[in-house]
Amino acid sequence: MADLSTSIAGVALPNLFFNASGVWCQHESELKELLDSESGSLITKSATFEHREGNPSPRYVPLPTGSINSMGLPNEGFEYYLNYAKNYDYTNKKPLFVSLSGLSLQDNVKMVEQFAAADLPCVLEINFSCPNVPGKPQLGYDMEAMENALKVLAPIVKKPFGIKLPPYFDIAHFDAVAAIVNKIDNLAFVTCVNSVGNGLAIDFETETAVIKPKDGFGGLGGAMILNTALANVNAFHRRLTGGKQVIGVGGVTSGKEAFLHVLAGASAVQIGTQLKEEGPSFFARVKKELEEIMQAKGYKSLDDFRGKVKTL
Ligand code: RRO
């Protein structure tokens, strides 16, 4: 039998798959469904300091090759997720990840301080890449602000933690971001990629943008971003030092794309659009498909092929 187990930031996952933050994880009822699924872990919706309703609907629409969203960070406020993390049963085999996305560095500091004070075994993923809050550019595209934020937050978190990055499209940007990440000792992983920001989907018949917020501009996800995701996973896998890891996300609709993410260097794989469309039963399917691929190729564990993509 193929072994799909992995570990992230020193924490063991029974298999490499979990949800991308934002999908199936705003409310406890959804998190419960993830717990009941065959996912290897789960992560909560990115939290802001205060509860947010998010942007007006329609704000998520599936497309023929993926999805577009401008949810606008709807979430229950960080105390809800802090309480969830306090009450979480850590004897459960699935470790818990918590996503934080403060609207300012001060908000991130306040939230991280409270998580640090609670000293919980959950792992923080700080979101530097929400593309959908009007008037708030993504931190991940401002190298100076990102380095400053990491230098402030990392000593407060103390434990190993991760950041969610936007996709980059230039080798100079891969170099610059990796250099920043490599300077932060307890930054244990980067999650690549958040949605490809500010796409526009237009309905041909009605000649109208398909989502309402931001004149129809929103983050793209699903099959159409697979190759951008693979490039970002591989670019960071090649550049990160000191055992830092990459979590792959983007374009996984079956075991085949999950296999490609690991080949590119992913240590775990998150699922966004496909989970939203297919529901948590997707985890059983993708696990089975990846196991079958590994068996057919003679790989027994993820280590056998992680990062081993060949080049010409
Ligand atoms: O809530 C959102 O609009 C959202 C967030 Br925070 C994010 O990080 N990525 C995304 O595609 N949507």
mmCIF file of C-alpha atoms and ligand atoms in Angstrom:
data_model
loop_
_atom_site.group_PDB
_atom_site.id
_atom_site.type_symbol
_atom_site.label_atom_id
_atom_site.label_comp_id
_atom_site.label_asym_id
_atom_site.label_seq_id
_atom_site.Cartn_x
_atom_site.Cartn_y
_atom_site.Cartn_z
ATOM 1 C CA MET A 1 0.000 0.000 0.000
ATOM 2 C CA ALA A 2 1.297 3.499 -0.815
ATOM 3 C CA ASP A 3 2.036 5.644 2.224
ATOM 4 C CA LEU A 4 0.531 9.154 1.942
ATOM 5 C CA SER A 5 1.676 10.341 5.367
ATOM 6 C CA THR A 6 3.703 13.519 5.705
ATOM 7 C CA SER A 7 4.668 16.123 8.255
ATOM 8 C CA ILE A 8 4.518 19.910 8.160
ATOM 9 C CA ALA A 9 6.310 22.177 10.610
ATOM 10 C CA GLY A 10 7.190 19.088 12.642
ATOM 11 C CA VAL A 11 3.557 17.975 12.936
ATOM 12 C CA ALA A 12 2.484 14.586 11.537
ATOM 13 C CA LEU A 13 -0.401 14.338 9.039
ATOM 14 C CA PRO A 14 -1.870 10.880 8.273
ATOM 15 C CA ASN A 15 -2.132 11.959 4.641
ATOM 16 C CA LEU A 16 -1.010 15.010 2.671
ATOM 17 C CA PHE A 17 -4.438 16.410 1.768
ATOM 18 C CA PHE A 18 -6.435 19.156 3.441
ATOM 19 C CA ASN A 19 -8.654 22.081 2.537
ATOM 20 C CA ALA A 20 -7.337 25.397 1.246
ATOM 21 C CA SER A 21 -8.205 28.051 3.786
ATOM 22 C CA GLY A 22 -11.479 29.680 2.793
ATOM 23 C CA VAL A 23 -13.143 26.534 1.528
ATOM 24 C CA TRP A 24 -15.456 24.533 3.827
ATOM 25 C CA CYS A 25 -14.027 26.076 6.975
ATOM 26 C CA GLN A 26 -15.799 29.257 8.059
ATOM 27 C CA HIS A 27 -18.172 27.563 10.520
ATOM 28 C CA GLU A 28 -17.750 24.742 13.004
ATOM 29 C CA SER A 29 -20.320 22.658 11.108
ATOM 30 C CA GLU A 30 -18.093 22.721 8.009
ATOM 31 C CA LEU A 31 -14.945 21.996 10.021
ATOM 32 C CA LYS A 32 -16.780 18.994 11.501
ATOM 33 C CA GLU A 33 -17.440 17.710 7.983
ATOM 34 C CA LEU A 34 -13.724 18.017 7.241
ATOM 35 C CA LEU A 35 -12.959 16.091 10.432
ATOM 36 C CA ASP A 36 -15.383 13.377 9.318
ATOM 37 C CA SER A 37 -13.822 13.225 5.838
ATOM 38 C CA GLU A 38 -10.650 11.437 4.749
ATOM 39 C CA SER A 39 -8.609 14.661 4.775
ATOM 40 C CA GLY A 40 -5.270 14.472 6.566
ATOM 41 C CA SER A 41 -5.765 17.768 8.326
ATOM 42 C CA LEU A 42 -7.917 20.910 8.275
ATOM 43 C CA ILE A 43 -7.427 24.660 8.283
ATOM 44 C CA THR A 44 -9.831 27.388 9.372
ATOM 45 C CA LYS A 45 -11.018 30.352 7.298
ATOM 46 C CA SER A 46 -8.621 33.304 7.401
ATOM 47 C CA ALA A 47 -9.552 35.298 10.483
ATOM 48 C CA THR A 48 -9.602 39.038 10.913
ATOM 49 C CA PHE A 49 -9.680 40.684 14.311
ATOM 50 C CA GLU A 50 -13.400 41.424 13.995
ATOM 51 C CA HIS A 51 -16.190 39.368 12.418
ATOM 52 C CA ARG A 52 -16.760 40.270 8.731
ATOM 53 C CA GLU A 53 -19.745 39.708 6.467
ATOM 54 C CA GLY A 54 -17.507 39.962 3.393
ATOM 55 C CA ASN A 55 -18.427 41.291 -0.054
ATOM 56 C CA PRO A 56 -21.907 41.282 -1.651
ATOM 57 C CA SER A 57 -23.054 38.224 -3.660
ATOM 58 C CA PRO A 58 -22.621 36.752 -6.175
ATOM 59 C CA ARG A 59 -19.056 36.492 -4.905
ATOM 60 C CA TYR A 60 -18.014 32.945 -5.916
ATOM 61 C CA VAL A 61 -18.845 31.434 -9.292
ATOM 62 C CA PRO A 62 -17.566 28.169 -10.786
ATOM 63 C CA LEU A 63 -16.191 28.511 -14.326
ATOM 64 C CA PRO A 64 -15.652 25.841 -17.017
ATOM 65 C CA THR A 65 -11.990 25.506 -15.991
ATOM 66 C CA GLY A 66 -12.024 26.628 -12.361
ATOM 67 C CA SER A 67 -13.571 29.421 -10.347
ATOM 68 C CA ILE A 68 -13.557 33.126 -9.618
ATOM 69 C CA ASN A 69 -14.155 34.596 -6.159
ATOM 70 C CA SER A 70 -14.225 37.869 -4.349
ATOM 71 C CA MET A 71 -15.513 36.718 -0.980
ATOM 72 C CA GLY A 72 -13.930 39.658 0.823
ATOM 73 C CA LEU A 73 -12.754 37.747 3.901
ATOM 74 C CA PRO A 74 -16.100 36.737 5.428
ATOM 75 C CA ASN A 75 -15.243 35.174 8.791
ATOM 76 C CA GLU A 76 -16.458 34.866 12.364
ATOM 77 C CA GLY A 77 -13.664 36.957 13.879
ATOM 78 C CA PHE A 78 -10.484 35.538 15.381
ATOM 79 C CA GLU A 79 -11.928 34.748 18.837
ATOM 80 C CA TYR A 80 -14.264 32.184 17.249
ATOM 81 C CA TYR A 81 -11.304 30.358 15.709
ATOM 82 C CA LEU A 82 -9.200 30.785 18.871
ATOM 83 C CA ASN A 83 -11.999 29.125 20.855
ATOM 84 C CA TYR A 84 -12.289 26.409 18.224
ATOM 85 C CA ALA A 85 -8.548 25.786 18.554
ATOM 86 C CA LYS A 86 -8.781 25.778 22.358
ATOM 87 C CA ASN A 87 -11.551 23.170 22.274
ATOM 88 C CA TYR A 88 -10.056 21.076 19.474
ATOM 89 C CA ASP A 89 -9.323 17.450 20.311
ATOM 90 C CA TYR A 90 -5.607 17.221 19.567
ATOM 91 C CA THR A 91 -5.587 13.508 20.303
ATOM 92 C CA ASN A 92 -7.464 13.260 17.011
ATOM 93 C CA LYS A 93 -5.027 12.165 14.322
ATOM 94 C CA LYS A 94 -5.641 15.316 12.260
ATOM 95 C CA PRO A 95 -3.546 18.313 13.259
ATOM 96 C CA LEU A 96 -5.263 21.707 13.143
ATOM 97 C CA PHE A 97 -4.024 24.673 11.104
ATOM 98 C CA VAL A 98 -5.384 28.160 11.769
ATOM 99 C CA SER A 99 -5.278 30.899 9.141
ATOM 100 C CA LEU A 100 -4.936 34.546 10.185
ATOM 101 C CA SER A 101 -5.361 37.502 7.861
ATOM 102 C CA GLY A 102 -5.307 40.749 9.811
ATOM 103 C CA LEU A 103 -6.241 43.883 7.901
ATOM 104 C CA SER A 104 -3.153 45.559 9.389
ATOM 105 C CA LEU A 105 0.119 44.464 10.949
ATOM 106 C CA GLN A 106 -1.216 45.652 14.316
ATOM 107 C CA ASP A 107 -4.225 43.317 13.963
ATOM 108 C CA ASN A 108 -1.940 40.416 13.064
ATOM 109 C CA VAL A 109 0.214 41.208 16.102
ATOM 110 C CA LYS A 110 -2.825 41.240 18.421
ATOM 111 C CA MET A 111 -4.142 37.934 17.059
ATOM 112 C CA VAL A 112 -0.767 36.197 17.079
ATOM 113 C CA GLU A 113 -0.121 37.373 20.661
ATOM 114 C CA GLN A 114 -3.339 35.747 21.823
ATOM 115 C CA PHE A 115 -2.582 32.485 20.033
ATOM 116 C CA ALA A 116 0.927 32.490 21.518
ATOM 117 C CA ALA A 117 -0.486 33.149 24.991
ATOM 118 C CA ALA A 118 -2.879 30.193 24.612
ATOM 119 C CA ASP A 119 0.104 27.959 23.714
ATOM 120 C CA LEU A 120 -1.923 25.517 21.601
ATOM 121 C CA PRO A 121 -0.596 22.687 19.423
ATOM 122 C CA CYS A 122 -2.248 24.167 16.297
ATOM 123 C CA VAL A 123 -0.091 25.540 13.452
ATOM 124 C CA LEU A 124 -0.548 29.107 12.179
ATOM 125 C CA GLU A 125 -0.679 29.946 8.472
ATOM 126 C CA ILE A 126 -0.615 33.734 8.097
ATOM 127 C CA ASN A 127 -2.292 34.884 4.909
ATOM 128 C CA PHE A 128 -0.184 37.456 3.038
ATOM 129 C CA SER A 129 -2.220 37.200 -0.131
ATOM 130 C CA CYS A 130 -5.924 37.995 0.069
ATOM 131 C CA PRO A 131 -6.674 39.628 -3.300
ATOM 132 C CA ASN A 132 -10.222 40.718 -2.535
ATOM 133 C CA VAL A 133 -10.416 43.436 0.099
ATOM 134 C CA PRO A 134 -11.168 46.699 -1.710
ATOM 135 C CA GLY A 135 -8.416 49.242 -1.057
ATOM 136 C CA LYS A 136 -6.023 46.705 0.542
ATOM 137 C CA PRO A 137 -3.176 45.574 -1.735
ATOM 138 C CA GLN A 138 -1.749 42.124 -1.111
ATOM 139 C CA LEU A 139 1.160 42.115 1.340
ATOM 140 C CA GLY A 140 2.827 39.382 -0.700
ATOM 141 C CA TYR A 141 3.431 41.812 -3.553
ATOM 142 C CA ASP A 142 5.127 44.391 -1.287
ATOM 143 C CA MET A 143 8.486 42.822 -0.422
ATOM 144 C CA GLU A 144 9.510 45.456 2.116
ATOM 145 C CA ALA A 145 6.216 45.316 3.996
ATOM 146 C CA MET A 146 6.299 41.499 3.940
ATOM 147 C CA GLU A 147 9.833 41.357 5.373
ATOM 148 C CA ASN A 148 8.910 43.874 8.044
ATOM 149 C CA ALA A 149 5.751 41.947 8.961
ATOM 150 C CA LEU A 150 7.689 38.682 9.228
ATOM 151 C CA LYS A 151 10.375 40.271 11.421
ATOM 152 C CA VAL A 152 7.674 41.566 13.767
ATOM 153 C CA LEU A 153 5.442 38.454 13.808
ATOM 154 C CA ALA A 154 7.944 35.566 13.839
ATOM 155 C CA PRO A 155 9.360 36.271 17.329
ATOM 156 C CA ILE A 156 5.813 36.553 18.720
ATOM 157 C CA VAL A 157 4.687 33.251 17.159
ATOM 158 C CA LYS A 158 7.902 31.635 18.480
ATOM 159 C CA LYS A 159 6.894 28.183 17.174
ATOM 160 C CA PRO A 160 7.245 27.015 13.552
ATOM 161 C CA PHE A 161 4.592 28.650 11.344
ATOM 162 C CA GLY A 162 3.778 29.298 7.687
ATOM 163 C CA ILE A 163 2.613 31.991 5.289
ATOM 164 C CA LYS A 164 0.198 31.831 2.370
ATOM 165 C CA LEU A 165 1.736 33.460 -0.685
ATOM 166 C CA PRO A 166 0.223 34.861 -3.851
ATOM 167 C CA PRO A 167 1.451 33.486 -7.166
ATOM 168 C CA TYR A 168 4.586 35.148 -8.559
ATOM 169 C CA PHE A 169 5.309 35.415 -12.254
ATOM 170 C CA ASP A 170 8.906 36.577 -12.452
ATOM 171 C CA ILE A 171 12.124 34.791 -11.516
ATOM 172 C CA ALA A 172 13.364 37.948 -9.760
ATOM 173 C CA HIS A 173 10.310 37.792 -7.497
ATOM 174 C CA PHE A 174 10.881 34.104 -6.647
ATOM 175 C CA ASP A 175 14.464 35.032 -5.707
ATOM 176 C CA ALA A 176 13.459 38.050 -3.636
ATOM 177 C CA VAL A 177 10.671 36.311 -1.697
ATOM 178 C CA ALA A 178 12.726 33.173 -1.058
ATOM 179 C CA ALA A 179 15.572 35.327 0.286
ATOM 180 C CA ILE A 180 13.180 36.959 2.759
ATOM 181 C CA VAL A 181 11.661 33.616 3.823
ATOM 182 C CA ASN A 182 15.118 32.096 4.311
ATOM 183 C CA LYS A 183 16.017 34.836 6.815
ATOM 184 C CA ILE A 184 13.203 33.881 9.227
ATOM 185 C CA ASP A 185 14.238 30.866 11.304
ATOM 186 C CA ASN A 186 10.834 29.711 12.564
ATOM 187 C CA LEU A 187 9.068 30.309 9.247
ATOM 188 C CA ALA A 188 8.731 26.599 8.490
ATOM 189 C CA PHE A 189 6.603 26.550 5.346
ATOM 190 C CA VAL A 190 5.105 28.603 2.543
ATOM 191 C CA THR A 191 1.760 27.720 1.008
ATOM 192 C CA CYS A 192 1.778 28.315 -2.765
ATOM 193 C CA VAL A 193 -0.503 29.608 -4.228
ATOM 194 C CA ASN A 194 -3.423 31.760 -3.247
ATOM 195 C CA SER A 195 -5.833 32.511 -6.066
ATOM 196 C CA VAL A 196 -4.477 34.325 -9.125
ATOM 197 C CA GLY A 197 -5.661 37.793 -8.213
ATOM 198 C CA ASN A 198 -7.933 40.100 -10.129
ATOM 199 C CA GLY A 199 -9.120 38.030 -13.031
ATOM 200 C CA LEU A 200 -12.346 38.969 -14.791
ATOM 201 C CA ALA A 201 -15.021 36.516 -15.948
ATOM 202 C CA ILE A 202 -17.747 37.851 -18.264
ATOM 203 C CA ASP A 203 -20.946 36.070 -19.281
ATOM 204 C CA PHE A 204 -21.040 36.000 -23.093
ATOM 205 C CA GLU A 205 -24.840 36.092 -23.374
ATOM 206 C CA THR A 206 -25.598 38.793 -20.830
ATOM 207 C CA GLU A 207 -22.340 40.686 -21.427
ATOM 208 C CA THR A 208 -22.091 41.039 -17.654
ATOM 209 C CA ALA A 209 -19.352 40.308 -15.123
ATOM 210 C CA VAL A 210 -20.216 37.066 -13.262
ATOM 211 C CA ILE A 211 -19.412 38.295 -9.743
ATOM 212 C CA LYS A 212 -20.597 41.509 -8.139
ATOM 213 C CA PRO A 213 -17.726 42.925 -6.029
ATOM 214 C CA LYS A 214 -14.956 45.090 -7.482
ATOM 215 C CA ASP A 215 -16.601 45.482 -10.928
ATOM 216 C CA GLY A 216 -16.281 41.709 -11.389
ATOM 217 C CA PHE A 217 -12.573 41.389 -10.560
ATOM 218 C CA GLY A 218 -11.707 38.358 -8.435
ATOM 219 C CA GLY A 219 -9.219 35.602 -7.645
ATOM 220 C CA LEU A 220 -8.985 32.699 -10.088
ATOM 221 C CA GLY A 221 -8.692 29.127 -8.858
ATOM 222 C CA GLY A 222 -9.032 25.550 -10.050
ATOM 223 C CA ALA A 223 -7.723 23.743 -13.123
ATOM 224 C CA MET A 224 -6.797 26.939 -14.985
ATOM 225 C CA ILE A 225 -4.130 27.832 -12.399
ATOM 226 C CA LEU A 226 -2.442 24.420 -12.120
ATOM 227 C CA ASN A 227 0.692 25.373 -14.049
ATOM 228 C CA THR A 228 1.145 28.653 -12.189
ATOM 229 C CA ALA A 229 0.788 26.744 -8.924
ATOM 230 C CA LEU A 230 3.277 24.042 -9.950
ATOM 231 C CA ALA A 231 5.820 26.682 -10.977
ATOM 232 C CA ASN A 232 5.506 28.490 -7.650
ATOM 233 C CA VAL A 233 5.767 25.252 -5.656
ATOM 234 C CA ASN A 234 8.849 24.230 -7.571
ATOM 235 C CA ALA A 235 10.467 27.682 -7.519
ATOM 236 C CA PHE A 236 10.225 27.807 -3.716
ATOM 237 C CA HIS A 237 11.157 24.151 -3.276
ATOM 238 C CA ARG A 238 14.382 24.876 -5.176
ATOM 239 C CA ARG A 239 15.194 28.056 -3.231
ATOM 240 C CA LEU A 240 14.169 27.426 0.383
ATOM 241 C CA THR A 241 16.869 26.311 2.797
ATOM 242 C CA GLY A 242 17.094 24.875 6.304
ATOM 243 C CA GLY A 243 14.333 22.300 5.869
ATOM 244 C CA LYS A 244 11.661 24.868 5.026
ATOM 245 C CA GLN A 245 8.714 23.235 3.261
ATOM 246 C CA VAL A 246 6.173 24.074 0.569
ATOM 247 C CA ILE A 247 2.460 23.286 0.726
ATOM 248 C CA GLY A 248 1.020 23.093 -2.800
ATOM 249 C CA VAL A 249 -2.410 24.421 -3.712
ATOM 250 C CA GLY A 250 -3.945 25.164 -7.077
ATOM 251 C CA GLY A 251 -5.566 23.119 -9.805
ATOM 252 C CA VAL A 252 -5.889 19.744 -8.094
ATOM 253 C CA THR A 253 -8.982 18.001 -9.471
ATOM 254 C CA SER A 254 -7.716 14.401 -9.205
ATOM 255 C CA GLY A 255 -4.825 12.290 -7.960
ATOM 256 C CA LYS A 256 -2.827 13.174 -11.071
ATOM 257 C CA GLU A 257 -2.452 16.878 -10.257
ATOM 258 C CA ALA A 258 -1.709 16.017 -6.620
ATOM 259 C CA PHE A 259 1.097 13.748 -7.861
ATOM 260 C CA LEU A 260 2.464 16.629 -9.956
ATOM 261 C CA HIS A 261 2.422 18.979 -6.951
ATOM 262 C CA VAL A 262 4.525 16.515 -4.933
ATOM 263 C CA LEU A 263 6.853 15.970 -7.903
ATOM 264 C CA ALA A 264 7.291 19.763 -7.998
ATOM 265 C CA GLY A 265 8.219 19.716 -4.317
ATOM 266 C CA ALA A 266 5.043 19.937 -2.224
ATOM 267 C CA SER A 267 5.100 18.352 1.243
ATOM 268 C CA ALA A 268 1.312 18.632 1.569
ATOM 269 C CA VAL A 269 -1.474 19.553 -0.853
ATOM 270 C CA GLN A 270 -4.480 21.768 -0.158
ATOM 271 C CA ILE A 271 -7.702 21.674 -2.154
ATOM 272 C CA GLY A 272 -9.782 24.771 -2.940
ATOM 273 C CA THR A 273 -12.141 24.921 -5.921
ATOM 274 C CA GLN A 274 -12.574 21.147 -6.284
ATOM 275 C CA LEU A 275 -13.504 20.812 -2.604
ATOM 276 C CA LYS A 276 -16.026 23.626 -2.976
ATOM 277 C CA GLU A 277 -17.566 21.909 -6.023
ATOM 278 C CA GLU A 278 -17.385 18.236 -5.012
ATOM 279 C CA GLY A 279 -17.591 18.462 -1.220
ATOM 280 C CA PRO A 280 -15.473 16.667 1.400
ATOM 281 C CA SER A 281 -15.992 13.231 -0.221
ATOM 282 C CA PHE A 282 -13.349 14.482 -2.689
ATOM 283 C CA PHE A 283 -10.674 13.555 -0.138
ATOM 284 C CA ALA A 284 -11.459 9.827 -0.384
ATOM 285 C CA ARG A 285 -11.343 9.988 -4.190
ATOM 286 C CA VAL A 286 -8.101 11.947 -4.468
ATOM 287 C CA LYS A 287 -6.372 9.733 -1.892
ATOM 288 C CA LYS A 288 -7.361 6.592 -3.763
ATOM 289 C CA GLU A 289 -6.289 8.041 -7.107
ATOM 290 C CA LEU A 290 -2.893 9.134 -5.780
ATOM 291 C CA GLU A 291 -2.344 5.725 -4.131
ATOM 292 C CA GLU A 292 -3.102 4.021 -7.441
ATOM 293 C CA ILE A 293 -0.686 6.296 -9.322
ATOM 294 C CA MET A 294 2.062 5.617 -6.771
ATOM 295 C CA GLN A 295 1.486 1.878 -6.946
ATOM 296 C CA ALA A 296 1.562 1.925 -10.755
ATOM 297 C CA LYS A 297 4.815 3.887 -10.716
ATOM 298 C CA GLY A 298 6.390 1.834 -7.927
ATOM 299 C CA TYR A 299 6.596 4.642 -5.353
ATOM 300 C CA LYS A 300 6.003 3.604 -1.748
ATOM 301 C CA SER A 301 6.115 6.982 -0.023
ATOM 302 C CA LEU A 302 5.946 10.672 -0.933
ATOM 303 C CA ASP A 303 9.682 10.979 -0.171
ATOM 304 C CA ASP A 304 10.368 8.645 -3.104
ATOM 305 C CA PHE A 305 9.368 11.337 -5.621
ATOM 306 C CA ARG A 306 8.986 14.648 -3.783
ATOM 307 C CA GLY A 307 10.735 17.425 -5.719
ATOM 308 C CA LYS A 308 12.124 14.942 -8.220
ATOM 309 C CA VAL A 309 10.668 16.523 -11.345
ATOM 310 C CA LYS A 310 13.141 16.016 -14.195
ATOM 311 C CA THR A 311 14.172 18.819 -16.520
ATOM 312 C CA LEU A 312 15.370 18.618 -20.110
HETATM 313 O O1 RRO B 1 -12.042 35.863 1.343
HETATM 314 C C1 RRO B 1 -11.545 36.011 0.208
HETATM 315 O O2 RRO B 1 -12.038 36.782 -0.653
HETATM 316 C C2 RRO B 1 -10.319 35.326 -0.200
HETATM 317 C C3 RRO B 1 -9.182 35.269 0.561
HETATM 318 BR BR1 RRO B 1 -9.090 35.915 2.311
HETATM 319 C C4 RRO B 1 -8.013 34.669 0.042
HETATM 320 O O3 RRO B 1 -6.942 34.604 0.673
HETATM 321 N N1 RRO B 1 -8.078 34.176 -1.209
HETATM 322 C C5 RRO B 1 -9.181 34.238 -1.954
HETATM 323 O O4 RRO B 1 -9.181 33.769 -3.107
HETATM 324 N N2 RRO B 1 -10.315 34.792 -1.443
#
